[in-house]
XYZ file of C-alpha atoms in Angstrom:
621
model
C -17.950 -19.203 7.999
C -18.502 -22.547 9.685
C -20.960 -20.955 12.128
C -23.552 -20.557 9.396
C -24.001 -24.316 9.755
C -26.675 -23.966 12.418
C -29.861 -22.085 13.139
C -30.698 -20.335 16.373
C -32.343 -22.453 19.049
C -36.112 -22.199 19.341
C -36.955 -22.637 23.026
C -34.180 -25.055 24.036
C -33.731 -27.294 20.986
C -30.431 -27.064 19.123
C -30.883 -27.223 15.377
C -27.525 -28.213 13.898
C -26.358 -30.300 10.938
C -27.141 -33.984 11.224
C -23.460 -34.870 11.542
C -22.914 -32.453 14.430
C -22.698 -34.000 17.930
C -24.930 -31.245 19.318
C -27.980 -32.519 17.421
C -30.078 -33.472 20.427
C -33.076 -32.227 22.344
C -32.244 -30.383 25.534
C -34.585 -30.879 28.513
C -37.996 -29.299 27.963
C -37.427 -27.384 31.175
C -33.892 -26.101 31.659
C -34.298 -26.290 35.436
C -35.646 -29.856 35.553
C -32.449 -31.047 37.270
C -31.687 -27.788 39.033
C -29.630 -28.033 42.230
C -31.622 -25.783 44.532
C -29.169 -25.626 47.414
C -26.263 -23.178 47.670
C -23.403 -23.185 46.844
C -24.048 -24.687 43.434
C -21.867 -22.664 41.046
C -18.441 -23.806 39.804
C -17.187 -24.923 43.249
C -19.576 -27.226 45.087
C -19.076 -28.304 48.698
C -18.318 -31.839 47.532
C -15.504 -30.552 45.330
C -14.259 -28.279 48.105
C -14.070 -31.184 50.560
C -12.254 -33.283 47.961
C -9.670 -30.514 47.539
C -9.205 -30.159 51.287
C -8.452 -33.864 51.627
C -6.063 -33.769 48.665
C -4.242 -30.729 50.037
C -3.100 -32.697 53.084
C -0.719 -34.679 50.868
C -0.297 -32.460 47.786
C 2.272 -29.737 48.417
C 1.580 -27.968 45.118
C -2.103 -27.603 45.967
C -1.048 -26.342 49.399
C 1.036 -23.650 47.707
C -1.841 -22.680 45.435
C -4.321 -22.251 48.291
C -1.736 -20.294 50.282
C -1.366 -17.951 47.308
C -5.125 -17.431 47.247
C -5.318 -16.707 50.975
C -2.419 -14.257 50.640
C -4.356 -12.443 47.899
C -7.510 -12.493 50.041
C -5.572 -10.889 52.894
C -4.576 -8.052 50.558
C -8.201 -7.566 49.542
C -9.232 -7.186 53.184
C -7.574 -3.762 53.094
C -8.539 -2.813 49.532
C -10.270 0.495 48.900
C -13.950 0.354 47.882
C -14.707 -0.125 44.210
C -16.015 2.949 42.400
C -18.045 3.455 39.242
C -15.237 5.022 37.197
C -14.942 4.549 33.448
C -11.694 4.283 31.531
C -12.610 5.403 28.044
C -15.962 3.724 27.338
C -15.333 0.867 29.780
C -16.073 -0.128 33.373
C -14.300 -3.399 32.714
C -11.406 -2.833 35.108
C -13.899 -2.472 37.964
C -15.819 -5.604 36.966
C -12.581 -7.575 36.847
C -11.392 -6.202 40.165
C -14.699 -7.261 41.713
C -14.410 -10.752 40.245
C -10.853 -11.157 41.538
C -11.873 -10.010 45.017
C -14.986 -12.182 45.234
C -13.194 -15.332 44.085
C -10.249 -14.875 46.454
C -12.258 -13.738 49.474
C -15.024 -16.258 48.821
C -12.631 -19.184 48.500
C -10.626 -18.070 51.553
C -13.870 -17.961 53.556
C -15.015 -21.368 52.398
C -11.581 -22.906 52.970
C -10.870 -21.403 56.404
C -14.340 -20.607 57.753
C -13.104 -17.169 58.856
C -15.915 -14.608 58.726
C -13.586 -11.692 57.967
C -13.246 -12.918 54.395
C -17.016 -13.242 53.959
C -17.551 -9.804 55.455
C -15.118 -8.202 53.022
C -16.665 -10.022 50.075
C -20.147 -8.910 51.153
C -19.060 -5.275 51.283
C -17.764 -5.506 47.720
C -21.060 -7.028 46.564
C -23.141 -4.359 48.263
C -20.896 -1.667 46.836
C -21.223 -2.711 43.186
C -24.964 -3.386 43.286
C -25.363 0.211 44.533
C -23.819 1.535 41.307
C -26.150 3.440 38.997
C -25.474 0.799 36.316
C -22.851 -1.685 35.118
C -22.335 0.114 31.795
C -24.586 -1.699 29.333
C -23.095 0.278 26.424
C -20.020 -1.973 26.765
C -21.700 -5.244 27.634
C -18.550 -7.100 28.633
C -18.567 -4.916 31.750
C -22.077 -6.100 32.627
C -21.285 -9.741 31.966
C -18.139 -9.819 34.074
C -19.904 -8.064 36.947
C -22.820 -10.491 36.641
C -20.299 -13.294 36.984
C -18.666 -11.755 40.053
C -21.929 -10.966 41.827
C -23.492 -14.301 40.903
C -20.592 -16.256 42.393
C -20.547 -14.051 45.497
C -24.290 -14.416 46.062
C -24.069 -18.186 45.675
C -20.957 -18.833 47.748
C -21.956 -16.451 50.568
C -25.663 -17.294 50.574
C -25.713 -18.825 54.065
C -23.637 -15.957 55.463
C -25.781 -13.165 54.047
C -28.819 -11.857 55.886
C -32.162 -12.047 54.050
C -32.245 -8.288 53.394
C -28.663 -8.383 52.061
C -29.547 -11.244 49.731
C -32.515 -9.280 48.452
C -30.438 -6.151 47.853
C -27.741 -8.090 45.965
C -30.285 -10.072 43.951
C -32.238 -6.967 42.961
C -29.025 -5.262 41.843
C -28.037 -8.323 39.809
C -31.423 -8.414 38.099
C -31.555 -4.674 37.422
C -27.979 -4.200 36.219
C -27.366 -7.511 34.394
C -30.176 -10.021 33.984
C -32.831 -7.662 32.620
C -30.386 -6.071 30.124
C -29.132 -9.580 29.335
C -32.633 -10.822 28.573
C -33.136 -7.855 26.282
C -29.862 -8.590 24.510
C -30.607 -12.268 24.058
C -34.117 -11.527 22.781
C -32.877 -8.866 20.355
C -34.638 -5.926 22.023
C -31.534 -4.054 23.142
C -28.327 -5.742 22.153
C -26.013 -3.380 24.014
C -23.166 -4.211 21.643
C -23.634 -5.021 17.953
C -25.431 -8.313 18.432
C -23.112 -10.240 20.744
C -25.472 -13.272 20.875
C -24.461 -14.031 17.292
C -20.838 -12.938 17.572
C -18.256 -15.541 16.644
C -15.599 -14.247 19.038
C -14.861 -13.657 22.725
C -17.819 -11.319 23.304
C -20.137 -14.272 22.830
C -18.484 -16.465 25.455
C -17.954 -13.663 27.973
C -21.458 -12.216 27.730
C -23.182 -15.583 27.754
C -20.911 -17.041 30.428
C -21.326 -14.102 32.777
C -25.112 -14.059 32.383
C -25.376 -17.825 32.884
C -23.576 -17.525 36.225
C -25.734 -14.610 37.339
C -29.014 -16.251 36.316
C -28.244 -19.626 37.900
C -27.233 -17.911 41.150
C -30.836 -16.850 41.774
C -32.524 -19.742 39.993
C -34.514 -21.035 42.971
C -36.196 -17.693 43.712
C -36.378 -16.234 40.178
C -36.409 -19.229 37.828
C -37.661 -17.230 34.849
C -34.236 -15.636 34.428
C -32.342 -18.922 34.523
C -34.843 -20.624 32.224
C -34.723 -17.870 29.608
C -31.048 -16.909 29.776
C -29.618 -20.431 29.889
C -31.774 -21.668 27.010
C -30.874 -18.661 24.858
C -27.204 -18.878 25.810
C -27.055 -22.568 24.882
C -28.340 -21.569 21.451
C -25.965 -18.609 21.163
C -22.687 -20.145 22.326
C -22.087 -22.386 19.280
C -21.679 -19.293 17.115
C -18.356 -18.831 18.917
C -17.531 -22.342 20.119
C -17.579 -23.816 16.618
C -14.531 -21.661 15.915
C -12.428 -23.996 18.068
C -12.852 -26.510 15.260
C -11.460 -28.542 13.789
C -8.416 -28.882 16.055
C -8.393 -26.146 18.672
C -6.838 -22.990 17.166
C -8.468 -19.696 18.157
C -8.887 -17.050 15.472
C -8.346 -14.037 17.785
C -4.857 -15.172 18.812
C -3.433 -16.449 22.102
C -4.323 -13.401 24.219
C -8.007 -13.619 23.408
C -7.925 -17.421 23.520
C -7.356 -17.103 27.249
C -10.211 -14.646 27.758
C -12.665 -16.546 25.566
C -11.772 -19.958 26.962
C -11.902 -18.805 30.592
C -15.477 -17.633 30.125
C -16.354 -20.762 28.212
C -15.143 -22.681 31.265
C -17.074 -20.463 33.705
C -20.328 -20.784 31.783
C -20.150 -24.487 31.020
C -18.971 -25.411 34.519
C -21.733 -23.330 36.124
C -24.304 -25.246 34.084
C -22.686 -28.562 34.924
C -22.625 -27.919 38.683
C -26.096 -26.327 38.857
C -27.954 -28.321 36.194
C -25.872 -31.484 35.812
C -25.227 -30.826 32.095
C -23.716 -28.350 29.652
C -26.120 -29.550 26.954
C -23.305 -31.044 24.898
C -21.503 -27.760 24.313
C -18.177 -29.109 25.579
C -18.378 -31.816 22.903
C -18.028 -29.307 20.063
C -15.220 -30.233 17.689
C -11.861 -28.741 18.627
C -12.610 -27.953 22.255
C -10.916 -31.093 23.567
C -7.747 -30.117 21.680
C -7.693 -26.356 22.180
C -5.183 -26.430 25.038
C -2.589 -27.601 22.522
C -3.016 -24.347 20.602
C -1.645 -22.400 23.560
C 1.110 -24.914 24.233
C 2.375 -24.734 20.658
C 2.001 -20.939 20.454
C 4.550 -20.509 23.236
C 8.092 -20.092 21.977
C 11.212 -21.190 23.896
C 11.743 -17.557 24.954
C 8.403 -17.702 26.785
C 6.895 -15.228 24.324
C 3.702 -16.223 22.533
C 3.090 -16.230 18.809
C 1.653 -12.763 19.149
C -0.849 -12.320 16.325
C -3.992 -10.139 16.529
C -4.493 -7.607 19.315
C -2.232 -8.775 22.108
C -0.032 -7.264 24.760
C 3.445 -6.358 23.574
C 5.959 -9.148 24.237
C 3.067 -11.282 25.406
C 3.975 -14.273 27.571
C 1.891 -17.318 28.393
C 0.988 -16.103 31.861
C -1.666 -17.660 34.035
C -4.294 -19.711 32.171
C -6.235 -21.690 34.783
C -8.706 -22.761 32.104
C -5.934 -25.168 31.068
C -6.742 -27.021 34.299
C -10.454 -26.948 33.500
C -9.647 -28.448 30.105
C -7.456 -31.074 31.777
C -10.313 -32.090 34.056
C -13.016 -32.005 31.410
C -11.078 -34.013 28.836
C -8.713 -36.006 31.066
C -5.660 -34.461 29.424
C -2.650 -34.384 31.749
C -0.549 -32.490 29.192
C -2.671 -29.372 29.675
C -2.292 -29.559 33.444
C 1.448 -30.212 33.299
C 1.951 -27.228 31.031
C -0.006 -24.899 33.300
C 1.801 -26.097 36.422
C 5.132 -25.463 34.680
C 4.058 -21.902 33.808
C 2.907 -21.303 37.388
C 6.287 -22.067 38.966
C 7.069 -18.352 39.116
C 3.523 -16.940 39.296
C 0.949 -16.501 42.043
C -1.905 -18.984 41.769
C -5.492 -17.802 41.340
C -8.605 -19.269 42.977
C -9.380 -21.042 39.709
C -6.098 -22.944 39.996
C -7.457 -24.392 43.219
C -11.027 -24.943 42.022
C -9.947 -26.743 38.838
C -6.832 -28.302 40.318
C -5.522 -31.310 38.379
C -2.424 -32.922 39.915
C 0.752 -32.886 37.831
C 1.834 -36.146 36.268
C 5.289 -37.564 35.654
C 4.122 -39.015 32.374
C 3.187 -36.816 29.440
C 2.307 -37.146 25.798
C 5.176 -36.456 23.378
C 4.928 -33.134 21.558
C 5.468 -32.623 17.846
C 8.292 -30.453 16.538
C 6.156 -29.196 13.670
C 2.469 -28.509 14.232
C -0.237 -27.273 11.881
C -3.624 -26.038 13.119
C -6.526 -25.815 10.692
C -9.468 -23.423 10.974
C -10.577 -20.015 9.760
C -7.225 -18.657 10.964
C -4.636 -21.346 10.285
C -1.284 -21.350 12.046
C 1.858 -23.445 11.769
C 4.719 -23.764 14.225
C 8.220 -25.197 13.701
C 10.852 -25.817 16.377
C 14.192 -27.575 16.635
C 13.437 -29.124 20.034
C 11.324 -28.769 23.163
C 12.471 -27.839 26.678
C 15.514 -25.903 25.483
C 15.269 -22.101 25.904
C 17.814 -21.633 23.094
C 15.908 -23.713 20.536
C 14.791 -22.391 17.171
C 11.066 -21.559 16.979
C 9.161 -20.210 14.014
C 5.417 -19.563 13.737
C 3.404 -18.297 10.763
C -0.276 -17.555 10.171
C -2.879 -17.453 7.440
C -6.562 -16.572 7.981
C -8.603 -13.487 7.141
C -7.790 -9.872 7.888
C -11.316 -8.910 8.987
C -11.239 -11.330 11.934
C -12.096 -9.774 15.288
C -9.001 -8.015 16.691
C -7.191 -8.789 13.427
C -4.374 -6.837 11.767
C -3.447 -6.624 8.083
C -0.906 -9.393 8.543
C -1.631 -12.487 6.449
C 1.573 -14.510 6.238
C 3.042 -12.827 9.319
C 5.653 -14.781 11.294
C 7.798 -14.599 14.418
C 11.156 -16.220 15.139
C 12.995 -17.280 18.311
C 16.518 -18.674 18.601
C 19.428 -18.486 21.056
C 17.005 -17.462 23.807
C 15.875 -14.288 21.991
C 12.988 -13.214 19.793
C 14.562 -11.969 16.565
C 11.489 -11.313 14.429
C 8.509 -9.970 16.291
C 4.971 -8.650 16.169
C 4.449 -5.336 17.932
C 1.035 -6.316 19.320
C -1.925 -4.035 19.896
C -2.060 -0.263 20.226
C -4.163 1.728 22.731
C -7.798 0.618 22.615
C -9.040 4.145 23.283
C -7.473 5.618 20.145
C -10.211 7.210 17.988
C -11.802 4.629 15.720
C -9.516 1.820 16.898
C -12.298 -0.730 16.426
C -13.668 0.754 13.201
C -12.923 -2.287 11.051
C -14.748 -1.210 7.933
C -12.750 -1.342 4.720
C -11.767 2.306 5.103
C -12.184 2.456 8.870
C -9.943 4.462 11.190
C -8.402 1.262 12.558
C -6.388 0.941 9.377
C -4.654 4.287 9.925
C -2.665 3.038 12.899
C 0.841 1.701 12.299
C 0.527 -1.419 14.439
C -2.537 -2.522 12.475
C -0.929 -2.080 9.070
C 1.119 -4.447 6.919
C 3.974 -1.943 7.161
C 4.628 -2.944 10.787
C 4.331 -6.691 10.183
C 6.608 -9.297 8.686
C 4.848 -9.539 5.344
C 5.379 -8.337 1.773
C 3.694 -5.155 0.529
C 2.761 -4.364 -3.060
C 1.897 -0.992 -4.559
C 3.002 0.830 -1.415
C -0.174 -0.172 0.389
C -1.244 -2.586 3.124
C -2.980 -5.842 2.446
C -6.659 -5.719 1.559
C -8.959 -5.686 4.591
C -11.010 -8.444 2.953
C -8.009 -10.632 2.203
C -8.322 -14.318 3.098
C -5.263 -16.602 3.005
C -5.079 -20.391 3.176
C -2.328 -22.942 3.531
C -2.275 -24.803 0.226
C 0.410 -27.319 1.112
C 1.717 -28.535 4.451
C 4.373 -31.134 5.187
C 5.121 -31.830 8.848
C 6.736 -35.272 8.869
C 9.946 -34.609 6.993
C 13.622 -33.739 7.445
C 12.688 -30.430 5.813
C 9.094 -29.654 6.873
C 7.329 -26.707 5.275
C 4.070 -24.825 4.861
C 2.932 -22.814 1.839
C 0.246 -20.102 1.981
C -1.718 -18.538 -0.861
C -1.807 -14.798 -0.059
C -3.273 -13.691 -3.391
C -6.555 -12.213 -2.115
C -4.596 -9.862 0.153
C -3.270 -8.055 -2.960
C -6.194 -8.042 -5.442
C -5.237 -4.832 -7.289
C -1.540 -5.591 -7.707
C -1.071 -9.293 -8.328
C -2.396 -12.408 -9.958
C -0.675 -14.660 -7.457
C 1.251 -14.224 -4.180
C 2.510 -17.318 -2.406
C 4.586 -17.455 0.791
C 6.415 -20.540 2.027
C 8.381 -21.377 5.159
C 10.828 -24.292 5.105
C 12.766 -25.634 8.088
C 16.220 -26.696 6.911
C 17.628 -30.151 7.458
C 18.942 -30.321 10.998
C 16.358 -27.721 12.071
C 19.010 -25.042 12.614
C 17.779 -22.438 10.127
C 14.617 -21.445 8.289
C 13.948 -20.220 4.762
C 11.181 -17.746 3.901
C 10.233 -17.482 0.251
C 7.680 -15.311 -1.561
C 6.696 -15.909 -5.176
C 4.814 -12.969 -6.704
C 3.190 -12.577 -10.120
C 2.175 -8.914 -10.578
C -0.727 -7.758 -12.735
C 1.245 -4.684 -13.792
C 4.525 -2.978 -12.858
C 4.328 -2.323 -9.124
C 6.608 -1.407 -6.208
C 7.426 -4.190 -3.750
C 8.544 -3.967 -0.135
C 9.506 -6.922 2.061
C 10.259 -6.416 5.739
C 10.629 -7.757 9.253
C 10.353 -6.035 12.640
C 13.100 -6.588 15.199
C 14.581 -5.338 18.458
C 18.050 -6.340 17.265
C 20.870 -4.049 16.236
C 21.270 -4.396 12.458
C 24.509 -4.305 10.482
C 24.219 -4.726 6.724
C 27.111 -5.953 4.594
C 28.635 -3.734 1.932
C 26.942 -5.621 -0.895
C 23.584 -5.487 0.917
C 23.064 -9.256 0.741
C 23.718 -10.077 4.409
C 22.220 -8.501 7.542
C 23.750 -9.365 10.905
C 21.269 -9.043 13.773
C 22.692 -8.659 17.279
C 20.911 -8.941 20.646
C 22.966 -9.158 23.848
C 26.044 -10.294 21.917
C 24.055 -13.101 20.281
C 23.900 -13.019 16.512
C 21.661 -14.161 13.701
C 22.406 -13.844 9.990
C 19.708 -12.900 7.510
C 20.888 -13.893 4.030
C 19.198 -12.485 0.930
C 19.266 -15.275 -1.671
C 16.898 -13.884 -4.308
C 16.414 -11.746 -6.337
C 19.994 -11.066 -7.341
C 19.595 -7.301 -7.710
C 17.842 -6.812 -4.327
C 19.546 -5.310 -1.269
C 18.732 -5.000 2.415
C 18.028 -1.596 3.952
C 17.384 -0.546 7.542
C 14.504 1.642 8.749
C 13.076 2.759 12.092
C 9.698 1.566 13.369
C 9.343 4.579 15.690
C 6.004 6.413 15.491
C 4.562 9.563 17.002
C 2.153 9.721 19.944
C -0.708 9.149 20.604
C 0.170 5.834 18.966
C 2.679 3.628 20.766
C 6.055 4.932 19.694
C 8.021 1.641 19.384
C 11.212 3.091 20.801
C 14.291 1.146 19.706
C 12.397 -1.055 17.232
C 13.853 -1.427 13.739
C 12.813 -2.697 10.341
C 14.981 -4.768 8.029
C 13.565 -4.242 4.548
C 14.000 -5.006 0.867
C 12.623 -2.373 -1.504
C 12.185 -2.911 -5.218
C 11.020 0.147 -7.147
C 9.170 -2.002 -9.610
C 8.500 -5.640 -10.422
C 6.914 -6.433 -13.768
C 7.350 -10.206 -13.960
C 7.207 -13.189 -11.657
C 9.571 -12.430 -8.764
C 10.965 -14.694 -6.055
C 12.162 -13.249 -2.749
C 14.073 -15.865 -0.809
C 15.568 -15.076 2.618
C 17.416 -17.409 4.987
C 17.464 -16.923 8.778
C 20.605 -18.528 10.195
C 21.408 -18.217 13.930
C 25.087 -18.352 14.897
C 24.818 -21.327 17.213
C 27.033 -21.596 20.301
C 28.338 -25.001 19.195
C 29.711 -23.452 15.998
C 27.192 -25.150 13.714
C 27.138 -23.395 10.339
C 23.770 -23.146 8.586
C 24.353 -24.003 4.929
C 22.777 -21.801 2.295
C 20.326 -23.851 0.217
C 19.872 -23.550 -3.510
C 16.869 -21.393 -4.406
C 14.177 -23.416 -6.131
C 10.482 -23.020 -6.798
C 8.163 -23.939 -3.953
C 6.597 -26.453 -6.311
C 9.869 -28.396 -5.929
C 9.874 -28.374 -2.104
C-alpha cells in the first residue's frame, strides 16, 4: 500500500519520503497563529460578509440561502434529539444534530434572528446532556464533535457563560478526551482508526479537529494535541486520492470521506491559517473528476463497493470546497447542475463558487489509476441517452469492498442495463467481518454471484484477490482497457484476463474474458439486470427490454456456449432483489484456454445497427 511510505508524526513533524510535497516542518506550536476570536471555524465573519454582498446580485446564491433558511424554519419545530441507537450506532442522531446546527447557525448569522440561535442552543444542550456519544462506534463521536464544535463557535457570543461551560464540558467529556485516547493509542474505540486508510480516518480526525479548535483559546492542550496527531494521521487516508483522484471505497464513500476532509482542513485553515500542506497531497486537486466521471447519463453512479441501491450523484457540497481550494470551475459547474432539482445545504452557501459559462472539455474515455483502478467509456456527454460503460480493478479486501474484480455497469438509451445491486443491511450479523472466511462473504450482494464477473469452480473470487489494468488505450477510435484478474482465482486458473473495448462509432461495447484453467473446472459468466430477458432459440442472442427500449446481448464465443436466465431474488433478512434477473452463461467444464466474448448492442432510435466484430485475442486489440 502506498500509505506505508511514511512514518507517524513525532510531535508535529511530518516524516515522509523526500519526493513528497508534505516533507516540511510544521510550526513548533500548532496554535502559534491561532485565531482567538469567534467565529473562527469554516465560516468566518469576513467570508459571511463577502457572501452577503455577492447574494445581492447572484440569484443562485439567493436560492441557496433561501433553501437553508427554509430548512432552519423546519428545525425550529423539530422534536428534541434522543440518545437512541440503531443497531450499534448513534450516527443518525449525530448527523441530525449536525444538520440542525449548520442550518440554524447559518440562518442566525445571516438574518440576526435570535429564534434560530435559541433553537440551535437547545440542540447543543440536549446532546451534551447525553450519557455518552457512543465511543464504541467512533464515527458517532466524531460527527457529534463536529456538530457541537461548530455550534459552540458560531453561537459563542449568543451563549451565556454558564451555557458555554456546559457545552464545552460535554464536548471534552464525550469527544475530546476519548479522541485523545484514540490518537495516543490508549483506547482506539474502533480498530485503530488513526491508521485507517479509509473514510473512518477522515471523519474521526475531521470531527475531532473541529471540536478541539472550537475551544482552543480556553483549553489549548486539546487543540495542540489533537491537531498535531491528526495532521500525522490524515495522510494514511489522504494518500489514497493519489495519483489522480479515484477513491477506493467507491463514489458513495468518496462523498463522506471528502466532506470530512473538507471540514477538517478548512477548520484548520480558518482557525490556524494553514492545513499543514495536507491539501497538496497528490490526487486531491483532481478528485472531483472521479465523481464527475463516475456519473452515468442516467444519473446513476458507477456503484461499486457498499453503496445505496441505484445510487445517484446527489448533493456533494465538497465539490464546491474543491472548486475554491483548487480554482477548478468544472467542479463547481457540475455541482450546480446536480443541485437544480435539490435543496441546497448550508455548505453550498459557505463554500459557494459562482457558476461559469466556460468549462474544461471532458474526455469520452477516462482511466483512473490507484489501488482501485477504474475506467469509464461514453459515446458523448450531456445526452441522457448516451452509451456509458464503467469497469473496475483493485483489491477485494478494500474497505466496503465486494468480491467483484472486473465488475462493470452499462447505461444506454436512458436506462441502466447492467447494474450493481449495492450494499445490503449494515446490521446483518457479521456484515463487516471481512476475514477470509468471515460472515460478510455469506451474503449474496457481497459475492461474485451477484456481480457482473466470471466465476470459476462454482465459487466467488478470492478475498485476497488483487487485479490491475495491464493495458489501457484511451485515445483511439476503439479505446479499450484490459485487466489481469488472475489472483482472484488462484485455485482454478493460471491466467484470467478481462477486456472491455468500445466499438468504432462508440455505439456498442465488447466484453471479453480469456481464461487458462489449471485443471478442468466449471465456469459461470453473468450480468445483473432489471430488464426483461428474452433468449433466442439457439441461445446466442438475449434481448433485454426496459420500458419498450431494447438492447441486444450477442454471445460471440465460445461456439458451444448458450445464454440462460436466472432470478437474483433472495430470502430475508437479506435484501430480496425483487424483479432483478441474471443473464448467465454456464459451462460445465473448461479444460483448455477459453475465450468468452459478448457484445452489448443497444437498438438506437436512429436505426443505427451495431456491427458484430470478429473475435480476436486481446493481444491483437
